[in-house]
CSV table of N, CA, C and O in Angstrom, one decimal:
chain,number,residue,atom,x,y,z
A,1,GLY,N,-17.4,-16.1,5.4
A,1,GLY,CA,-18.7,-16.3,4.3
A,1,GLY,C,-19.9,-16.3,5.1
A,1,GLY,O,-20.1,-15.9,6.0
A,2,SER,N,-21.1,-16.2,3.5
A,2,SER,CA,-22.4,-16.1,3.8
A,2,SER,C,-23.0,-16.2,2.4
A,2,SER,O,-22.5,-16.7,2.0
A,3,VAL,N,-24.5,-16.4,2.8
A,3,VAL,CA,-25.2,-17.1,2.2
A,3,VAL,C,-26.4,-16.1,2.3
A,3,VAL,O,-26.9,-15.6,3.2
A,4,ILE,N,-26.9,-16.1,1.3
A,4,ILE,CA,-27.4,-14.7,0.9
A,4,ILE,C,-29.2,-15.6,0.2
A,4,ILE,O,-28.8,-15.7,-0.8
A,5,VAL,N,-30.6,-15.3,0.5
A,5,VAL,CA,-31.5,-15.8,0.0
A,5,VAL,C,-32.4,-15.0,-0.6
A,5,VAL,O,-32.7,-14.3,0.1
A,6,ARG,N,-33.5,-15.1,-1.5
A,6,ARG,CA,-34.0,-14.1,-2.0
A,6,ARG,C,-35.1,-14.9,-2.7
A,6,ARG,O,-34.6,-15.1,-3.6
A,7,GLY,N,-36.0,-15.2,-2.3
A,7,GLY,CA,-37.1,-15.8,-3.0
A,7,GLY,C,-36.8,-17.4,-2.9
A,7,GLY,O,-36.3,-18.4,-2.6
A,8,ASP,N,-36.3,-17.8,-4.0
A,8,ASP,CA,-35.8,-18.9,-5.1
A,8,ASP,C,-34.1,-18.8,-5.2
A,8,ASP,O,-32.9,-19.4,-5.2
A,9,GLU,N,-33.6,-17.9,-4.8
A,9,GLU,CA,-32.4,-17.3,-5.2
A,9,GLU,C,-31.4,-17.6,-4.0
A,9,GLU,O,-31.8,-16.6,-3.2
A,10,THR,N,-30.5,-18.3,-4.2
A,10,THR,CA,-29.6,-18.7,-3.2
A,10,THR,C,-27.9,-18.2,-3.5
A,10,THR,O,-27.6,-18.0,-4.8
A,11,VAL,N,-27.2,-17.4,-2.9
A,11,VAL,CA,-26.1,-16.9,-3.6
A,11,VAL,C,-24.6,-16.9,-2.3
A,11,VAL,O,-25.3,-16.6,-1.4
A,12,VAL,N,-23.8,-17.6,-2.5
A,12,VAL,CA,-23.0,-17.8,-2.1
A,12,VAL,C,-22.1,-17.1,-1.6
A,12,VAL,O,-21.0,-17.0,-2.4
A,13,ILE,N,-21.0,-16.4,-0.2
A,13,ILE,CA,-20.4,-15.3,-0.5
A,13,ILE,C,-19.3,-15.7,0.0
A,13,ILE,O,-19.5,-16.9,0.9
A,14,LYS,N,-18.1,-15.9,-0.4
A,14,LYS,CA,-16.9,-16.2,-0.1
A,14,LYS,C,-16.6,-14.9,1.0
A,14,LYS,O,-16.7,-14.0,0.5
A,15,ALA,N,-15.5,-15.9,2.2
A,15,ALA,CA,-14.6,-14.7,3.2
A,15,ALA,C,-14.2,-14.8,2.5
A,15,ALA,O,-13.3,-15.6,1.8
A,16,THR,N,-13.6,-13.3,2.9
A,16,THR,CA,-12.2,-11.8,2.4
A,16,THR,C,-11.1,-12.9,2.9
A,16,THR,O,-11.4,-13.2,4.6
A,17,THR,N,-9.6,-13.0,2.2
A,17,THR,CA,-8.5,-13.4,2.7
A,17,THR,C,-8.2,-12.5,3.4
A,17,THR,O,-8.3,-11.5,2.7
A,18,ILE,N,-8.1,-12.7,4.6
A,18,ILE,CA,-7.2,-11.6,5.9
A,18,ILE,C,-5.7,-12.0,5.8
A,18,ILE,O,-6.0,-12.9,5.7
A,19,LYS,N,-5.1,-11.2,6.3
A,19,LYS,CA,-3.7,-11.7,6.8
A,19,LYS,C,-3.8,-12.3,8.3
A,19,LYS,O,-2.6,-12.8,8.9
A,20,GLU,N,-4.7,-11.4,8.8
A,20,GLU,CA,-4.0,-11.7,10.7
A,20,GLU,C,-5.6,-11.0,11.7
A,20,GLU,O,-6.4,-10.5,10.7
A,21,LEU,N,-6.1,-11.7,11.9
A,21,LEU,CA,-7.7,-11.9,12.5
A,21,LEU,C,-7.2,-11.3,13.8
A,21,LEU,O,-6.3,-11.9,14.9
A,22,VAL,N,-7.4,-9.5,14.3
A,22,VAL,CA,-7.1,-8.8,15.1
A,22,VAL,C,-8.1,-9.1,16.3
A,22,VAL,O,-8.0,-9.1,17.8
A,23,ASP,N,-9.1,-8.2,15.7
A,23,ASP,CA,-10.5,-8.4,16.5
A,23,ASP,C,-12.0,-8.6,15.9
A,23,ASP,O,-11.7,-7.5,14.6
A,24,THR,N,-13.0,-8.7,16.4
A,24,THR,CA,-14.0,-8.9,15.8
A,24,THR,C,-15.1,-8.0,16.2
A,24,THR,O,-16.3,-7.6,15.1
A,25,THR,N,-14.8,-7.0,16.7
A,25,THR,CA,-16.0,-6.0,17.2
A,25,THR,C,-16.1,-5.1,15.9
A,25,THR,O,-15.0,-4.4,15.2
A,26,GLY,N,-17.4,-5.2,15.4
A,26,GLY,CA,-18.1,-4.4,13.9
A,26,GLY,C,-18.0,-5.0,13.5
A,26,GLY,O,-18.4,-4.7,12.4
A,27,ALA,N,-17.2,-6.3,13.0
A,27,ALA,CA,-18.0,-7.2,12.0
A,27,ALA,C,-19.1,-7.1,11.2
A,27,ALA,O,-19.4,-7.1,10.0
A,28,GLY,N,-20.1,-7.6,12.2
A,28,GLY,CA,-21.3,-7.5,11.6
A,28,GLY,C,-21.9,-6.8,11.3
A,28,GLY,O,-22.8,-5.9,9.9
A,29,ASP,N,-21.6,-5.4,11.9
A,29,ASP,CA,-22.1,-3.8,11.3
A,29,ASP,C,-21.6,-3.2,10.1
A,29,ASP,O,-22.1,-2.7,9.3
A,30,LEU,N,-20.3,-3.8,10.0
A,30,LEU,CA,-19.9,-3.4,8.9
A,30,LEU,C,-20.0,-4.3,7.3
A,30,LEU,O,-20.2,-3.6,6.1
A,31,TYR,N,-20.1,-5.3,7.9
A,31,TYR,CA,-20.6,-6.3,7.2
A,31,TYR,C,-22.1,-5.8,5.8
A,31,TYR,O,-22.4,-5.7,5.2
A,32,ALA,N,-22.9,-5.8,7.1
A,32,ALA,CA,-24.0,-5.0,7.3
A,32,ALA,C,-24.2,-3.5,6.2
A,32,ALA,O,-25.2,-3.0,5.5
A,33,ALA,N,-23.0,-2.8,6.3
A,33,ALA,CA,-23.6,-1.7,5.6
A,33,ALA,C,-22.3,-1.6,4.3
A,33,ALA,O,-23.6,-1.0,3.9
A,34,GLY,N,-21.2,-2.5,4.3
A,34,GLY,CA,-21.1,-3.0,2.7
A,34,GLY,C,-22.4,-3.4,2.4
A,34,GLY,O,-22.5,-3.0,0.8
A,35,PHE,N,-23.6,-4.3,2.8
A,35,PHE,CA,-24.0,-4.9,1.6
A,35,PHE,C,-25.3,-3.9,1.4
A,35,PHE,O,-25.7,-4.1,0.4
A,36,LEU,N,-25.7,-3.1,2.3
A,36,LEU,CA,-27.1,-2.0,2.0
A,36,LEU,C,-26.5,-1.3,1.7
A,36,LEU,O,-27.0,-0.6,0.4
A,37,HIS,N,-24.6,-0.7,1.4
A,37,HIS,CA,-24.4,-0.1,-0.1
A,37,HIS,C,-24.7,-0.6,-0.9
A,37,HIS,O,-25.8,0.5,-1.7
A,38,GLY,N,-24.4,-1.5,-1.6
A,38,GLY,CA,-24.7,-1.8,-2.7
A,38,GLY,C,-26.0,-2.6,-3.2
A,38,GLY,O,-26.3,-2.1,-4.3
A,39,TYR,N,-26.6,-2.8,-1.9
A,39,TYR,CA,-28.3,-3.0,-2.3
A,39,TYR,C,-28.8,-1.9,-2.6
A,39,TYR,O,-29.5,-1.5,-3.3
A,40,THR,N,-28.6,-0.7,-2.0
A,40,THR,CA,-29.5,0.8,-2.2
A,40,THR,C,-28.8,1.5,-3.6
A,40,THR,O,-29.2,2.1,-4.3
A,41,GLN,N,-28.0,0.8,-4.0
A,41,GLN,CA,-27.5,1.4,-5.4
A,41,GLN,C,-27.7,0.5,-6.6
A,41,GLN,O,-27.1,0.6,-7.8
A,42,GLY,N,-28.2,-0.9,-6.4
A,42,GLY,CA,-29.5,-1.5,-7.4
A,42,GLY,C,-28.0,-2.5,-8.0
A,42,GLY,O,-28.1,-3.1,-9.1
A,43,ARG,N,-27.0,-2.6,-6.4
A,43,ARG,CA,-25.9,-3.7,-7.4
A,43,ARG,C,-26.8,-5.3,-7.0
A,43,ARG,O,-27.7,-5.7,-6.3
A,44,ASP,N,-26.0,-6.5,-8.2
A,44,ASP,CA,-26.6,-7.8,-8.0
A,44,ASP,C,-26.4,-8.2,-6.3
A,44,ASP,O,-25.4,-7.6,-6.1
A,45,LEU,N,-27.3,-9.3,-6.3
A,45,LEU,CA,-26.9,-9.5,-4.8
A,45,LEU,C,-25.0,-10.0,-4.0
A,45,LEU,O,-24.6,-10.1,-3.1
A,46,GLN,N,-25.1,-11.0,-5.3
A,46,GLN,CA,-23.1,-11.5,-5.3
A,46,GLN,C,-22.2,-10.2,-4.9
A,46,GLN,O,-21.9,-10.2,-3.8
A,47,THR,N,-22.8,-9.0,-5.2
A,47,THR,CA,-21.8,-7.8,-5.6
A,47,THR,C,-22.1,-7.2,-4.1
A,47,THR,O,-21.4,-6.7,-3.2
A,48,CYS,N,-23.3,-7.1,-3.9
A,48,CYS,CA,-23.7,-7.4,-2.3
A,48,CYS,C,-23.0,-7.9,-0.8
A,48,CYS,O,-22.4,-6.9,-0.6
A,49,GLY,N,-23.1,-8.3,-1.4
A,49,GLY,CA,-22.2,-9.7,-0.7
A,49,GLY,C,-20.9,-9.8,-0.3
A,49,GLY,O,-20.5,-9.7,0.7
A,50,ASP,N,-19.7,-8.9,-1.6
A,50,ASP,CA,-19.0,-9.1,-2.0
A,50,ASP,C,-18.4,-8.0,-0.9
A,50,ASP,O,-17.9,-7.5,0.0
A,51,LEU,N,-19.7,-6.6,-1.6
A,51,LEU,CA,-18.4,-5.1,-1.1
A,51,LEU,C,-19.2,-5.7,0.6
A,51,LEU,O,-18.7,-4.9,1.6
A,52,GLY,N,-19.8,-6.6,1.5
A,52,GLY,CA,-20.3,-6.7,2.9
A,52,GLY,C,-19.0,-7.4,3.5
A,52,GLY,O,-18.0,-7.3,4.6
A,53,SER,N,-18.4,-8.6,2.6
A,53,SER,CA,-17.5,-9.4,3.1
A,53,SER,C,-16.4,-8.3,3.3
A,53,SER,O,-15.3,-8.6,3.6
A,54,LEU,N,-15.5,-7.6,2.4
A,54,LEU,CA,-14.5,-6.4,1.9
A,54,LEU,C,-14.5,-6.2,3.5
A,54,LEU,O,-13.5,-5.8,4.1
A,55,ALA,N,-15.4,-5.2,3.4
A,55,ALA,CA,-15.8,-4.2,5.0
A,55,ALA,C,-15.6,-5.2,6.0
A,55,ALA,O,-14.7,-4.8,6.7
A,56,ALA,N,-15.8,-5.6,6.2
A,56,ALA,CA,-15.5,-6.7,7.4
A,56,ALA,C,-14.5,-7.4,6.9
A,56,ALA,O,-14.1,-7.5,8.3
A,57,GLY,N,-14.1,-7.5,6.4
A,57,GLY,CA,-12.8,-8.4,6.2
A,57,GLY,C,-12.0,-7.6,6.7
A,57,GLY,O,-10.8,-7.2,7.4
A,58,LEU,N,-12.0,-6.6,6.3
A,58,LEU,CA,-11.2,-5.3,7.1
A,58,LEU,C,-11.2,-4.3,8.4
A,58,LEU,O,-10.0,-4.6,8.6
A,59,VAL,N,-12.3,-4.7,8.5
A,59,VAL,CA,-12.0,-4.2,9.8
A,59,VAL,C,-11.6,-5.0,11.0
A,59,VAL,O,-11.6,-4.8,12.3
A,60,ILE,N,-11.6,-6.7,10.8
A,60,ILE,CA,-11.5,-7.4,12.3
A,60,ILE,C,-10.0,-7.5,11.8
A,60,ILE,O,-9.0,-8.1,12.7
A,61,GLN,N,-9.1,-6.9,11.0
A,61,GLN,CA,-7.8,-6.4,11.2
A,61,GLN,C,-7.1,-5.5,12.2
A,61,GLN,O,-5.6,-5.8,11.7
A,62,GLN,N,-8.0,-5.3,12.9
A,62,GLN,CA,-7.4,-3.9,13.4
A,62,GLN,C,-8.5,-4.1,14.5
A,62,GLN,O,-9.2,-4.6,15.0
A,63,ILE,N,-7.7,-3.2,16.1
A,63,ILE,CA,-8.2,-3.1,17.3
A,63,ILE,C,-9.8,-2.5,17.0
A,63,ILE,O,-9.4,-1.2,16.0
A,64,GLY,N,-10.7,-2.4,16.9
A,64,GLY,CA,-12.1,-1.4,17.5
A,64,GLY,C,-12.4,-1.4,15.7
A,64,GLY,O,-12.1,-2.6,14.8
A,65,PRO,N,-14.3,-0.6,15.8
A,65,PRO,CA,-14.8,-1.4,15.3
A,65,PRO,C,-14.8,0.2,13.9
A,65,PRO,O,-15.5,-0.1,12.7
A,66,ARG,N,-14.1,0.9,14.3
A,66,ARG,CA,-14.0,1.8,12.5
A,66,ARG,C,-13.2,2.1,11.5
A,66,ARG,O,-12.1,1.4,11.9
A,67,PRO,N,-13.4,1.5,10.7
A,67,PRO,CA,-12.3,1.1,9.8
A,67,PRO,C,-11.2,2.4,9.4
A,67,PRO,O,-11.4,3.1,9.1
A,68,ARG,N,-10.2,1.7,9.4
A,68,ARG,CA,-8.9,2.8,9.2
A,68,ARG,C,-8.8,3.3,8.2
A,68,ARG,O,-8.4,4.5,7.2
A,69,GLN,N,-8.8,2.8,6.9
A,69,GLN,CA,-9.1,2.8,5.3
A,69,GLN,C,-10.3,3.3,5.0
A,69,GLN,O,-11.3,3.0,5.4
A,70,ASN,N,-10.7,3.9,3.7
A,70,ASN,CA,-11.6,4.3,3.0
A,70,ASN,C,-12.1,3.0,2.1
A,70,ASN,O,-11.8,3.0,1.5
A,71,LEU,N,-13.0,3.0,2.8
A,71,LEU,CA,-13.8,1.9,2.4
A,71,LEU,C,-14.2,2.2,0.9
A,71,LEU,O,-14.7,1.5,0.2
A,72,ARG,N,-14.3,3.8,0.2
A,72,ARG,CA,-14.5,3.7,-0.9
A,72,ARG,C,-14.2,2.9,-2.1
A,72,ARG,O,-14.0,2.6,-3.1
């Protein structure tokens, strides 16, 4: 999970439920990518954090930092 703070606004993001933790390589980068994708599309902070958490949650269930699943 994570906590996002902007000014007086605080948003708590729950961790994505996964089947099995395999490798954490790339998790931070994928979280940032998901978050920034949402942010640059004008999404609210909750959605941005959820996108980041989802992307990170997918990549930690495999070996290596490149997601095998299409993140669209």
